[in-house]
PDB file of C-alpha atoms and ligand atoms in Angstrom:
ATOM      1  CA  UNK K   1      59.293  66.309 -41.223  1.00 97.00           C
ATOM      2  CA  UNK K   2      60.850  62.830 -42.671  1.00 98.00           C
ATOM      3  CA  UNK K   3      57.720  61.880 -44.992  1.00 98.00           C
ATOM      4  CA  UNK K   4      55.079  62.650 -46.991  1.00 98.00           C
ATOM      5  CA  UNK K   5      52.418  59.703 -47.111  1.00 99.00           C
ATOM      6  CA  UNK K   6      49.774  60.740 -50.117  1.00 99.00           C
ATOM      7  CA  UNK K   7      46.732  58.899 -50.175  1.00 98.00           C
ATOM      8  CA  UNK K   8      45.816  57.813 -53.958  1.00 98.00           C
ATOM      9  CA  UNK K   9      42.162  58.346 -55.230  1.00 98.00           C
ATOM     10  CA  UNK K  10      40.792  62.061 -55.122  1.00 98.00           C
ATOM     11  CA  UNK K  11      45.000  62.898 -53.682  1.00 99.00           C
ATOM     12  CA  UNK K  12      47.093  61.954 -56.500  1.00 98.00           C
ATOM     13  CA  UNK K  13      44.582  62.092 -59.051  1.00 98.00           C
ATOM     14  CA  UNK K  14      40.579  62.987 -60.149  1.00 98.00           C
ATOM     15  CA  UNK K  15      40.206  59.132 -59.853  1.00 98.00           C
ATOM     16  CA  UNK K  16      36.521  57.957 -58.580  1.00 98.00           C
ATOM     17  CA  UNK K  17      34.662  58.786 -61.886  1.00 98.00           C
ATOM     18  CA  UNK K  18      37.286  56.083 -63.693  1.00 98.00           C
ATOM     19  CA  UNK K  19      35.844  54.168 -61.254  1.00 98.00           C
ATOM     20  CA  UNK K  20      32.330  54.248 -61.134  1.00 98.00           C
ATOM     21  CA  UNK K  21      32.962  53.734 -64.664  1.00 98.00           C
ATOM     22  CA  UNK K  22      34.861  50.912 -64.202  1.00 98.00           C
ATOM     23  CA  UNK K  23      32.134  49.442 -60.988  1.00 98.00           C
ATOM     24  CA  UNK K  24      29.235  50.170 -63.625  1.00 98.00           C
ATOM     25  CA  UNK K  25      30.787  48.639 -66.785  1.00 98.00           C
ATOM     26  CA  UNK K  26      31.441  45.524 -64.536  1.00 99.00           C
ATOM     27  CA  UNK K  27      27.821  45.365 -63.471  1.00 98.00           C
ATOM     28  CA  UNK K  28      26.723  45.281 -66.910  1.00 98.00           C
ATOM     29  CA  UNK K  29      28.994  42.363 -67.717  1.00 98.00           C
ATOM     30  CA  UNK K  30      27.705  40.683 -64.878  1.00 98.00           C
ATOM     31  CA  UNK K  31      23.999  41.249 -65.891  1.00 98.00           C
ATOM     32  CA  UNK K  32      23.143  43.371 -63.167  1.00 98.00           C
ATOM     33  CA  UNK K  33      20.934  46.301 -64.189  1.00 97.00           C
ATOM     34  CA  UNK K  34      22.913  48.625 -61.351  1.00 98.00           C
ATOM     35  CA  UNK K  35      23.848  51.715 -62.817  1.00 98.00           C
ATOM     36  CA  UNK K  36      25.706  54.114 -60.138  1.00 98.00           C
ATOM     37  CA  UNK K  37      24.723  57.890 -60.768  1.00 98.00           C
ATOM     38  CA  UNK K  38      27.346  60.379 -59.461  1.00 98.00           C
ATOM     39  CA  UNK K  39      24.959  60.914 -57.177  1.00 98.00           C
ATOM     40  CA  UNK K  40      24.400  57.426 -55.940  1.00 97.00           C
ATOM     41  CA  UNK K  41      28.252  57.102 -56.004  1.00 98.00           C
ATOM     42  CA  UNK K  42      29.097  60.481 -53.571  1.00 98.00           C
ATOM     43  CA  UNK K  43      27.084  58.472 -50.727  1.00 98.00           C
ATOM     44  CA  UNK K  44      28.727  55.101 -52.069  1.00 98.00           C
ATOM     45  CA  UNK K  45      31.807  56.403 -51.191  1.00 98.00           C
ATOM     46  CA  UNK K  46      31.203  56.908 -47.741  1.00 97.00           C
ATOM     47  CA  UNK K  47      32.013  53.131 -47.727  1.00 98.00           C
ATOM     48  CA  UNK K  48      35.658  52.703 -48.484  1.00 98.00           C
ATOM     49  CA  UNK K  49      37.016  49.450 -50.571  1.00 98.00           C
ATOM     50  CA  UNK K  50      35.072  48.688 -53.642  1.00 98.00           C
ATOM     51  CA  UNK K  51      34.001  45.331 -52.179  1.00 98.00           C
ATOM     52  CA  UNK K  52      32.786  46.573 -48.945  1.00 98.00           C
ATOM     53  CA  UNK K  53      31.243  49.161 -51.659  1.00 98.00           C
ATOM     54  CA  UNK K  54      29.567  46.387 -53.672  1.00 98.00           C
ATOM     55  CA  UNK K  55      28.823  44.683 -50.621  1.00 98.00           C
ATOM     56  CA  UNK K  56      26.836  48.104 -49.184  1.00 98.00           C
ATOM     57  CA  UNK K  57      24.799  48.475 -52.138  1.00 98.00           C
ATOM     58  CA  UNK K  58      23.355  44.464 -52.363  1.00 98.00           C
ATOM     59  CA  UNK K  59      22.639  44.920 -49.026  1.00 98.00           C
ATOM     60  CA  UNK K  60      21.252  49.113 -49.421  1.00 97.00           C
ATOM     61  CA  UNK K  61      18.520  47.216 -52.091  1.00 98.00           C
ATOM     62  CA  UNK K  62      18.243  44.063 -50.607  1.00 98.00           C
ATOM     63  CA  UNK K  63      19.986  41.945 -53.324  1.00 97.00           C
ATOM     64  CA  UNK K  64      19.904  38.161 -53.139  1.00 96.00           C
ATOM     65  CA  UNK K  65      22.517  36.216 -54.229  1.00 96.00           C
ATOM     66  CA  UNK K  66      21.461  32.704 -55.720  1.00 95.00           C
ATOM     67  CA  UNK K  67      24.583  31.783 -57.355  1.00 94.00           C
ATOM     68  CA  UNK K  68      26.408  28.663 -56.651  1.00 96.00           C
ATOM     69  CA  UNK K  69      29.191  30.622 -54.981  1.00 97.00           C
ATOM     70  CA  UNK K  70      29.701  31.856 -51.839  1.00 98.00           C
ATOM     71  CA  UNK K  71      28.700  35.855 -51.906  1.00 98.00           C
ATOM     72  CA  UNK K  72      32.058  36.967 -51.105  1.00 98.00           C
ATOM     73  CA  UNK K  73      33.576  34.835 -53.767  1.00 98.00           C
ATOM     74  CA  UNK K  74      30.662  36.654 -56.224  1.00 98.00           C
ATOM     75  CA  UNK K  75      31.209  39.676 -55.268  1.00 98.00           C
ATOM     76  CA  UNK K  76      35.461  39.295 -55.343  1.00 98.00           C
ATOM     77  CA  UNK K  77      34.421  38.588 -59.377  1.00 98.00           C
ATOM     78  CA  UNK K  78      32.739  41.681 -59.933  1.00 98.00           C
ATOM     79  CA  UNK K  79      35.592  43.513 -58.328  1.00 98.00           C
ATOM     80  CA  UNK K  80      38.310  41.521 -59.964  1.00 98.00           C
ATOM     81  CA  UNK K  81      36.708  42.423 -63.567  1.00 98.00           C
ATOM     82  CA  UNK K  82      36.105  46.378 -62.243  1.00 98.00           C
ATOM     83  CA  UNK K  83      39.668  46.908 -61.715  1.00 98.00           C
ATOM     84  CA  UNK K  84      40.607  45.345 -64.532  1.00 98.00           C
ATOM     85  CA  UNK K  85      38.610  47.626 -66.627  1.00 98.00           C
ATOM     86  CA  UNK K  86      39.911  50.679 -64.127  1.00 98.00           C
ATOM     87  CA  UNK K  87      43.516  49.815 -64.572  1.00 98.00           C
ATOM     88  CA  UNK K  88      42.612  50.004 -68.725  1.00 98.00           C
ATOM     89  CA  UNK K  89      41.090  53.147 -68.094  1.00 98.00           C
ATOM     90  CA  UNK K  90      43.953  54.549 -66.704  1.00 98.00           C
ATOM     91  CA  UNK K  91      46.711  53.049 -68.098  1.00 98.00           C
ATOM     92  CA  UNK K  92      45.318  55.733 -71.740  1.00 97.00           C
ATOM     93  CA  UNK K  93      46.040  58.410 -69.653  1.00 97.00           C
ATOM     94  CA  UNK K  94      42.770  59.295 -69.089  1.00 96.00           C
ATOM     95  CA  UNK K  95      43.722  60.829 -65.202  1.00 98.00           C
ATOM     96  CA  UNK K  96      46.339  63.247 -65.262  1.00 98.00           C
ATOM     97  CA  UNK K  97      47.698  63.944 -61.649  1.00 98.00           C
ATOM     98  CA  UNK K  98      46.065  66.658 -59.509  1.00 98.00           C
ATOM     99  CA  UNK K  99      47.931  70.481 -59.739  1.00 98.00           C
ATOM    100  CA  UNK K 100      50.581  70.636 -57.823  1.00 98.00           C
ATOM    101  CA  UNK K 101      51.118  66.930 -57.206  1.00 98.00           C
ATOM    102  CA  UNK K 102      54.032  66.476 -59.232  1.00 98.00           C
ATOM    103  CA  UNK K 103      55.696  69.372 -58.289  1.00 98.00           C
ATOM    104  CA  UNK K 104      55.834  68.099 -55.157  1.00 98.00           C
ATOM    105  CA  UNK K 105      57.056  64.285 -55.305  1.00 98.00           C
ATOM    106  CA  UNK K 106      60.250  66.689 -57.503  1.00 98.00           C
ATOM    107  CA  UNK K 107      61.102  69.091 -54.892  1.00 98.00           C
ATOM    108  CA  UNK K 108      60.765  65.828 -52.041  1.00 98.00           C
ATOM    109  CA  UNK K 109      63.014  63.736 -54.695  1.00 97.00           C
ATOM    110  CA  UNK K 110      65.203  66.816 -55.049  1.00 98.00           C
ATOM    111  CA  UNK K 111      65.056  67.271 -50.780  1.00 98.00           C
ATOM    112  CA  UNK K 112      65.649  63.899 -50.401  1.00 97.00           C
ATOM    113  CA  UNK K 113      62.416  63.836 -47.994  1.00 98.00           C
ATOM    114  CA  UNK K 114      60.458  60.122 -47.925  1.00 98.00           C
ATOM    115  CA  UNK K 115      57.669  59.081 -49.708  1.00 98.00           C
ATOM    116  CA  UNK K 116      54.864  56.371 -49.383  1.00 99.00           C
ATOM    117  CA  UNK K 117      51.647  55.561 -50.145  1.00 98.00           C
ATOM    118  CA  UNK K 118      48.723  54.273 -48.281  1.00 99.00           C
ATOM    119  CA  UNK K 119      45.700  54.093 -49.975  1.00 98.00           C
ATOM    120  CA  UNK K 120      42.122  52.079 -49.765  1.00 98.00           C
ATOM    121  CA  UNK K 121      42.427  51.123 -53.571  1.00 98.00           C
ATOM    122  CA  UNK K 122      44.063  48.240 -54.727  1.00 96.00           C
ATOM    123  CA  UNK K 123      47.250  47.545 -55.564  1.00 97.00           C
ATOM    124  CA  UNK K 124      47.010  47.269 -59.727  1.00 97.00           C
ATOM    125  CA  UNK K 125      44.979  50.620 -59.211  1.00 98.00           C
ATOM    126  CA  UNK K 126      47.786  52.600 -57.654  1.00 98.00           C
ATOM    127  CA  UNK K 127      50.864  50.637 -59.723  1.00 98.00           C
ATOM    128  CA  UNK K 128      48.510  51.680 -63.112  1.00 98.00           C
ATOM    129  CA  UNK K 129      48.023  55.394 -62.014  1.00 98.00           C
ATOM    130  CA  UNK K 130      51.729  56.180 -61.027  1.00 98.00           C
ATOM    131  CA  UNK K 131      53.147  54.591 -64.518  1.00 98.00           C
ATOM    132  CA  UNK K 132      50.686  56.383 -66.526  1.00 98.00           C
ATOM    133  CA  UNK K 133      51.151  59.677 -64.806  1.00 98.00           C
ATOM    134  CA  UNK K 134      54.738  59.844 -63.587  1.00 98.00           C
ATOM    135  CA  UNK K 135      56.344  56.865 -66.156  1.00 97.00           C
ATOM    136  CA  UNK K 136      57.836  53.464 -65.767  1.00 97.00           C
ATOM    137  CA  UNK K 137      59.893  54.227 -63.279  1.00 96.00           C
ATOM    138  CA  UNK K 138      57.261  55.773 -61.210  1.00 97.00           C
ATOM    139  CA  UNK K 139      56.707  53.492 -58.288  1.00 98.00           C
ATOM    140  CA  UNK K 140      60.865  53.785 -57.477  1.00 98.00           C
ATOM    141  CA  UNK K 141      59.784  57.611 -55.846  1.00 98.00           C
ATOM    142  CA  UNK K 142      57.890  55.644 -53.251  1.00 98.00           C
ATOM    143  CA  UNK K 143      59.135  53.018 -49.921  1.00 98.00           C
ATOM    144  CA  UNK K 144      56.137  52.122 -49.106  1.00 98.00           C
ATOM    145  CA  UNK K 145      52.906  51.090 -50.598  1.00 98.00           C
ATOM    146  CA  UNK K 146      50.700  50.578 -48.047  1.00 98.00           C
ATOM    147  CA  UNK K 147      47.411  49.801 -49.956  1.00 98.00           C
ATOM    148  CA  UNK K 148      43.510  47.642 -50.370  1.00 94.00           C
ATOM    149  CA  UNK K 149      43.340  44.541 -48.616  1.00 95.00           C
ATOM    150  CA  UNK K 150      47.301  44.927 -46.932  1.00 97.00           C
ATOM    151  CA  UNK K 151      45.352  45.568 -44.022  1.00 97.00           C
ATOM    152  CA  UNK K 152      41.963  43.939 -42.315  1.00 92.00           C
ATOM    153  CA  UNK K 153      40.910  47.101 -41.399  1.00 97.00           C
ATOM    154  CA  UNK K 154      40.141  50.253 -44.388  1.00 98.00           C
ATOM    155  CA  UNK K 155      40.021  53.576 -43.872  1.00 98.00           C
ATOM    156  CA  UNK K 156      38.801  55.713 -41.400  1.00 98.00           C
ATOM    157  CA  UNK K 157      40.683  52.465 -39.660  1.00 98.00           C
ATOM    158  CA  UNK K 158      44.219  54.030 -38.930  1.00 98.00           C
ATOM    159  CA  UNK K 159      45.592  50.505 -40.209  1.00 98.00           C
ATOM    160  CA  UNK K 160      46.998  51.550 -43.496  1.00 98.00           C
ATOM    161  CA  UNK K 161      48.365  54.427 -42.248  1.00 98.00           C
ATOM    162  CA  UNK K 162      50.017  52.560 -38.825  1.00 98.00           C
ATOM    163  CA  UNK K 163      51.336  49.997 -41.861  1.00 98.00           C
ATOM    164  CA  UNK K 164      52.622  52.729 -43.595  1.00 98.00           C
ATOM    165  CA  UNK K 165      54.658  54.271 -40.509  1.00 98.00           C
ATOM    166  CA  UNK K 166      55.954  50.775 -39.409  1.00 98.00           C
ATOM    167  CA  UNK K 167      57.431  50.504 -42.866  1.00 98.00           C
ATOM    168  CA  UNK K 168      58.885  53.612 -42.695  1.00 98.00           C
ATOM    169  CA  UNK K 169      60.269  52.738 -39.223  1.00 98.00           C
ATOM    170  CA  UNK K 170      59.552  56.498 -38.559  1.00 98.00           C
ATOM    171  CA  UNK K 171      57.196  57.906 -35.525  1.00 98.00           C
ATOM    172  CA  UNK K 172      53.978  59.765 -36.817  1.00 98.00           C
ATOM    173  CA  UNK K 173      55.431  63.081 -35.633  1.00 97.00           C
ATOM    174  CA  UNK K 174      57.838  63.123 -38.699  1.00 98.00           C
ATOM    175  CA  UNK K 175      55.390  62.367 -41.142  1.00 98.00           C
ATOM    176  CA  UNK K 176      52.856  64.564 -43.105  1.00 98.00           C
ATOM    177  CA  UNK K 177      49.996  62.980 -44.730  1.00 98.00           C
ATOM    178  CA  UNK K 178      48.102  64.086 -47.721  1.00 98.00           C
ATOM    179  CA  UNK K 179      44.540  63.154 -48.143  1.00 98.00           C
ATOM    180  CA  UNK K 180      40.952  64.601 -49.800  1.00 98.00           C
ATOM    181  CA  UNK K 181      38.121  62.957 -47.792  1.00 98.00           C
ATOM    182  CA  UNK K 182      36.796  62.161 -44.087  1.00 98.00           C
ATOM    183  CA  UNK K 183      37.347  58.930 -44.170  1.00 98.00           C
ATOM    184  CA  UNK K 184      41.002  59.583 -45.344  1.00 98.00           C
ATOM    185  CA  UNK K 185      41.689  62.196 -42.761  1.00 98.00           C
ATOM    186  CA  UNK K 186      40.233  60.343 -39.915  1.00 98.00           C
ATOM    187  CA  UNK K 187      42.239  56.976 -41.063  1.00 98.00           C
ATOM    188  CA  UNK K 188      45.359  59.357 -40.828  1.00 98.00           C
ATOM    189  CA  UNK K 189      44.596  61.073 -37.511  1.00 98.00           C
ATOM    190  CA  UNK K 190      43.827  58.245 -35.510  1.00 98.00           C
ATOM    191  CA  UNK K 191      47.642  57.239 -36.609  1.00 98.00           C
ATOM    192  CA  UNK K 192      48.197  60.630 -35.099  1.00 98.00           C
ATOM    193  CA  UNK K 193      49.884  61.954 -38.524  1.00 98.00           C
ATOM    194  CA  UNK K 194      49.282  66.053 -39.361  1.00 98.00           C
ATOM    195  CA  UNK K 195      47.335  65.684 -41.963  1.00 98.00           C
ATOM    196  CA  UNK K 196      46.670  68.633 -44.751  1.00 98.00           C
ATOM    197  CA  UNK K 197      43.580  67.569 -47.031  1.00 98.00           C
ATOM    198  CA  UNK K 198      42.935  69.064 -50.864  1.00 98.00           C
ATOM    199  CA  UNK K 199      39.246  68.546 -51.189  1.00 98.00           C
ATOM    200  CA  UNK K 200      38.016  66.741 -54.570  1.00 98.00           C
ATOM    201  CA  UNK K 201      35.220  66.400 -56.618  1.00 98.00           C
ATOM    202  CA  UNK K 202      33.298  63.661 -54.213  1.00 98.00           C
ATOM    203  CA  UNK K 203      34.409  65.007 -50.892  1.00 98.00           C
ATOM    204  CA  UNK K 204      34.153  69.084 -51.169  1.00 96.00           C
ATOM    205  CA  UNK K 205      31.225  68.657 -48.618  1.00 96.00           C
ATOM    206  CA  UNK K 206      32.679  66.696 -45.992  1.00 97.00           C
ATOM    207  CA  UNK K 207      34.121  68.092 -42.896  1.00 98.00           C
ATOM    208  CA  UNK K 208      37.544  68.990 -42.436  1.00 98.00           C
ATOM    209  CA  UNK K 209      37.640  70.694 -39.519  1.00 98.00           C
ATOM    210  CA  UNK K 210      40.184  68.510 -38.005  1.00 97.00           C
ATOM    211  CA  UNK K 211      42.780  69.120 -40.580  1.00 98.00           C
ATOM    212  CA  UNK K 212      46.020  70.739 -39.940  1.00 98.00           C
ATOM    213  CA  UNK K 213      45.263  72.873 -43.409  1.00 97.00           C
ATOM    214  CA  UNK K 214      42.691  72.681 -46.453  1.00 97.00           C
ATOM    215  CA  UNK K 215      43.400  74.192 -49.519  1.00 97.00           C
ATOM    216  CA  UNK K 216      41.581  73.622 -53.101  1.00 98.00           C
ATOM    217  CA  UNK K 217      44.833  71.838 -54.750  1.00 98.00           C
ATOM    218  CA  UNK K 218      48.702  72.120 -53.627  1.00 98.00           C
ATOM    219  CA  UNK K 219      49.414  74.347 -56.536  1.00 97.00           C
ATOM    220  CA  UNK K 220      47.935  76.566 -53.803  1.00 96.00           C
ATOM    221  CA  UNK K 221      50.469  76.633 -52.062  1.00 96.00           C
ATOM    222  CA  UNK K 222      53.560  77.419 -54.022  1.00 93.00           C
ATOM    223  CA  UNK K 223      53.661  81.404 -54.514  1.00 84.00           C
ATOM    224  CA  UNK K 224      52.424  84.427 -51.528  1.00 77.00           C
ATOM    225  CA  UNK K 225      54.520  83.826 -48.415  1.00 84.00           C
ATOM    226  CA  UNK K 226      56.276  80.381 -49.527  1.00 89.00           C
ATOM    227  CA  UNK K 227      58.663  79.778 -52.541  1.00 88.00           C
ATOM    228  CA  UNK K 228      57.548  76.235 -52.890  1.00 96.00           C
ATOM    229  CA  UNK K 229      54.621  73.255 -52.127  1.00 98.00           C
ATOM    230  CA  UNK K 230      57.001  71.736 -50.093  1.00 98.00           C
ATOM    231  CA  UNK K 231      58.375  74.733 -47.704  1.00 97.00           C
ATOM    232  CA  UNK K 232      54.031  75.269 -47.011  1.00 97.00           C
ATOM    233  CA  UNK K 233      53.894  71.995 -45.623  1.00 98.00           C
ATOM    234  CA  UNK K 234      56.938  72.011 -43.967  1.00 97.00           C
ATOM    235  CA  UNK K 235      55.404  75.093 -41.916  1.00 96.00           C
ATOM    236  CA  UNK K 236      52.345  73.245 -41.853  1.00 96.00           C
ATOM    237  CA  UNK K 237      53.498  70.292 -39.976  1.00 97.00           C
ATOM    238  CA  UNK K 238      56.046  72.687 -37.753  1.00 95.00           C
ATOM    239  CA  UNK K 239      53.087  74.611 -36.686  1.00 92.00           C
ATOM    240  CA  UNK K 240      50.816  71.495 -36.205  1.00 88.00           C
ATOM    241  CA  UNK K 241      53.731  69.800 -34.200  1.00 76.00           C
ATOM    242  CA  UNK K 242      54.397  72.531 -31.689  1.00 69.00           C
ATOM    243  CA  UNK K 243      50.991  72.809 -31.263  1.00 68.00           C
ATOM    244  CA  UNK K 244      50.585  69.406 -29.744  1.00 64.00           C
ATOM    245  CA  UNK K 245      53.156  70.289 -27.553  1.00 62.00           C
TER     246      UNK K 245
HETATM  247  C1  XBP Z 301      39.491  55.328 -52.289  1.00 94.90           C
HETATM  248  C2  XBP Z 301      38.658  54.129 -52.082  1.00 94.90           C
HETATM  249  C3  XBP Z 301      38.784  52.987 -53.042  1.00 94.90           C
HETATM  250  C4  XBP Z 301      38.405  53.431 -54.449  1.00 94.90           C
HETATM  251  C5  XBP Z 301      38.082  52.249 -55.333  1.00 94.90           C
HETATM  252  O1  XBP Z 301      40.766  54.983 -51.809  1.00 94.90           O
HETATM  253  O2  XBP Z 301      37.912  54.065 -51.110  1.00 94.90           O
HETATM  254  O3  XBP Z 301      37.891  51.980 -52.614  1.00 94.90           O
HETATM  255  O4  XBP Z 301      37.216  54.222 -54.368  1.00 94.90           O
HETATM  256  O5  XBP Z 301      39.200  51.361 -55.387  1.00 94.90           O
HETATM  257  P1  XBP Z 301      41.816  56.125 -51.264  1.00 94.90           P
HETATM  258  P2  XBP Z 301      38.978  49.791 -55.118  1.00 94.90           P
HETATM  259  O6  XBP Z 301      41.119  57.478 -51.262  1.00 94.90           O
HETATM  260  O7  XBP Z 301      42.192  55.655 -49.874  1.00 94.90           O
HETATM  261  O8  XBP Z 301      42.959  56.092 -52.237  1.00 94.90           O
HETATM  262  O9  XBP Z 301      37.766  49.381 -55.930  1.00 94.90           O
HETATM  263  O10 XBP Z 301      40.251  49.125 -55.578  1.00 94.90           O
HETATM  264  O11 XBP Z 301      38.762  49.692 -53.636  1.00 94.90           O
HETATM  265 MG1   MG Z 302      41.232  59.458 -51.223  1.00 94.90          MG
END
């Protein structure tokens, strides 16, 4: 194993309530009387990219736009001002990184193993969330960013992932990637990457099945028959490898 590719929202961080926060608070700015419930926004996120998100929901209630601007120009607007109030959101610290999250990028740093990111989320999201949680000098742990609208395709797409790899000039069979939903998982399997998924608070019904391991958070890990996060996956992907043998 070469890499570790960790997918942002739910992975690195609690992040989707900061943003159905943010997607609301735009709404309201925009007069629209949407108001996502967390219960509206666990079947929202079935949908990855909070454009194709907005873009579900006009068309899930049969919204017509009247505006003078195209809809995809509208709809860019509402997204543009959402992540604008996300990034503020996170940039007070509001989202501390998941257990066992930093722990890990230190032992990789201290291994000298790769890391990237490819994410559905956009690129002031993920730049926002790594300052606030890991400092200024955050982003220098990762190669690759591999993130929102880099690619045509979103997750479950492999494209982000495939990006990711190409960057990395490194075949998926020296890679682990880190995710917390279907979507994610899928995305990273059909790059044919071993993929070890820590549910979160959205995705702790889907189906993981297909994942090389599944454990609550990678504090987990550390402690009963491995000294550290990063020796578990190490004998996650080993296993996961020879299996496919
Ligand atoms: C999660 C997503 C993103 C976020 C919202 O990305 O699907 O759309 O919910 O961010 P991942 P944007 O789990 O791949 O990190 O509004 O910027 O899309
Ligand atoms: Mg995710």
């Amino acid at each position: 194993m070469k890499a570790i590719i960790f997918d942002v929202d739910g992975t690195l961080a609690e992040t989707e309530e900061a943003h159905r926060e943010a997607f609301n608070g735009a709404f309201e700015k925009f007069g629209l009387d949407w108001c996502w419930s967390q219960h509206d926004y666990r079947q929202l996120l079935k949908t990855t990219g909070g454009k194709e998100r907005i873009r579900a929901h006009m068309n899930a209630i049969g919204f017509t736009h009247d505006g003078p601007q195209p809809l995809k120009d509208y709809i860019a607007e509402i997204h543009a001002h959402k992540t604008g109030l996300y990034t503020s959101i996170i940039d007070g610290g509001a989202v501390p990184l998941r257990p066992g999250v930093g722990d890990l990028m230190e032992e990789c740093r201290r291994a000298g193993l790769r890391m990237a990111i490819a994410t559905t989320t956009s690129q002031p999201n993920v730049i926002s969330l790594v300052k606030a949680t890991l400092g200024g000098h955050g982003m220098e742990l990762f190669e690759v960013l591999s993130c929102g609208d880099m690619v045509a395709k979103k997750k479950p797409a492999p494209d982000i992932y495939l990006k990711a790899l190409e960057e990395l000039d490194l075949p998926a069979q020296n890679c682990l990637a880190l995710e917390d939903s279907l979507n994610g998982l899928k995305s990273a399997l059909a790059a044919r990457i071993v993929t070890v998924v820590t549910p979160s608070i959205y995705t702790d019904d889907d189906d993981f099945t297909a994942a090389a391991l599944v454990t609550p958070t990678l504090a987990e890990l550390a402690g009963g028959a491995h000294r550290s996060i990063l020796s578990a996956l190490r004998a996650c992907h080993q296993g996961s490898v020879c299996a496919a043998r």
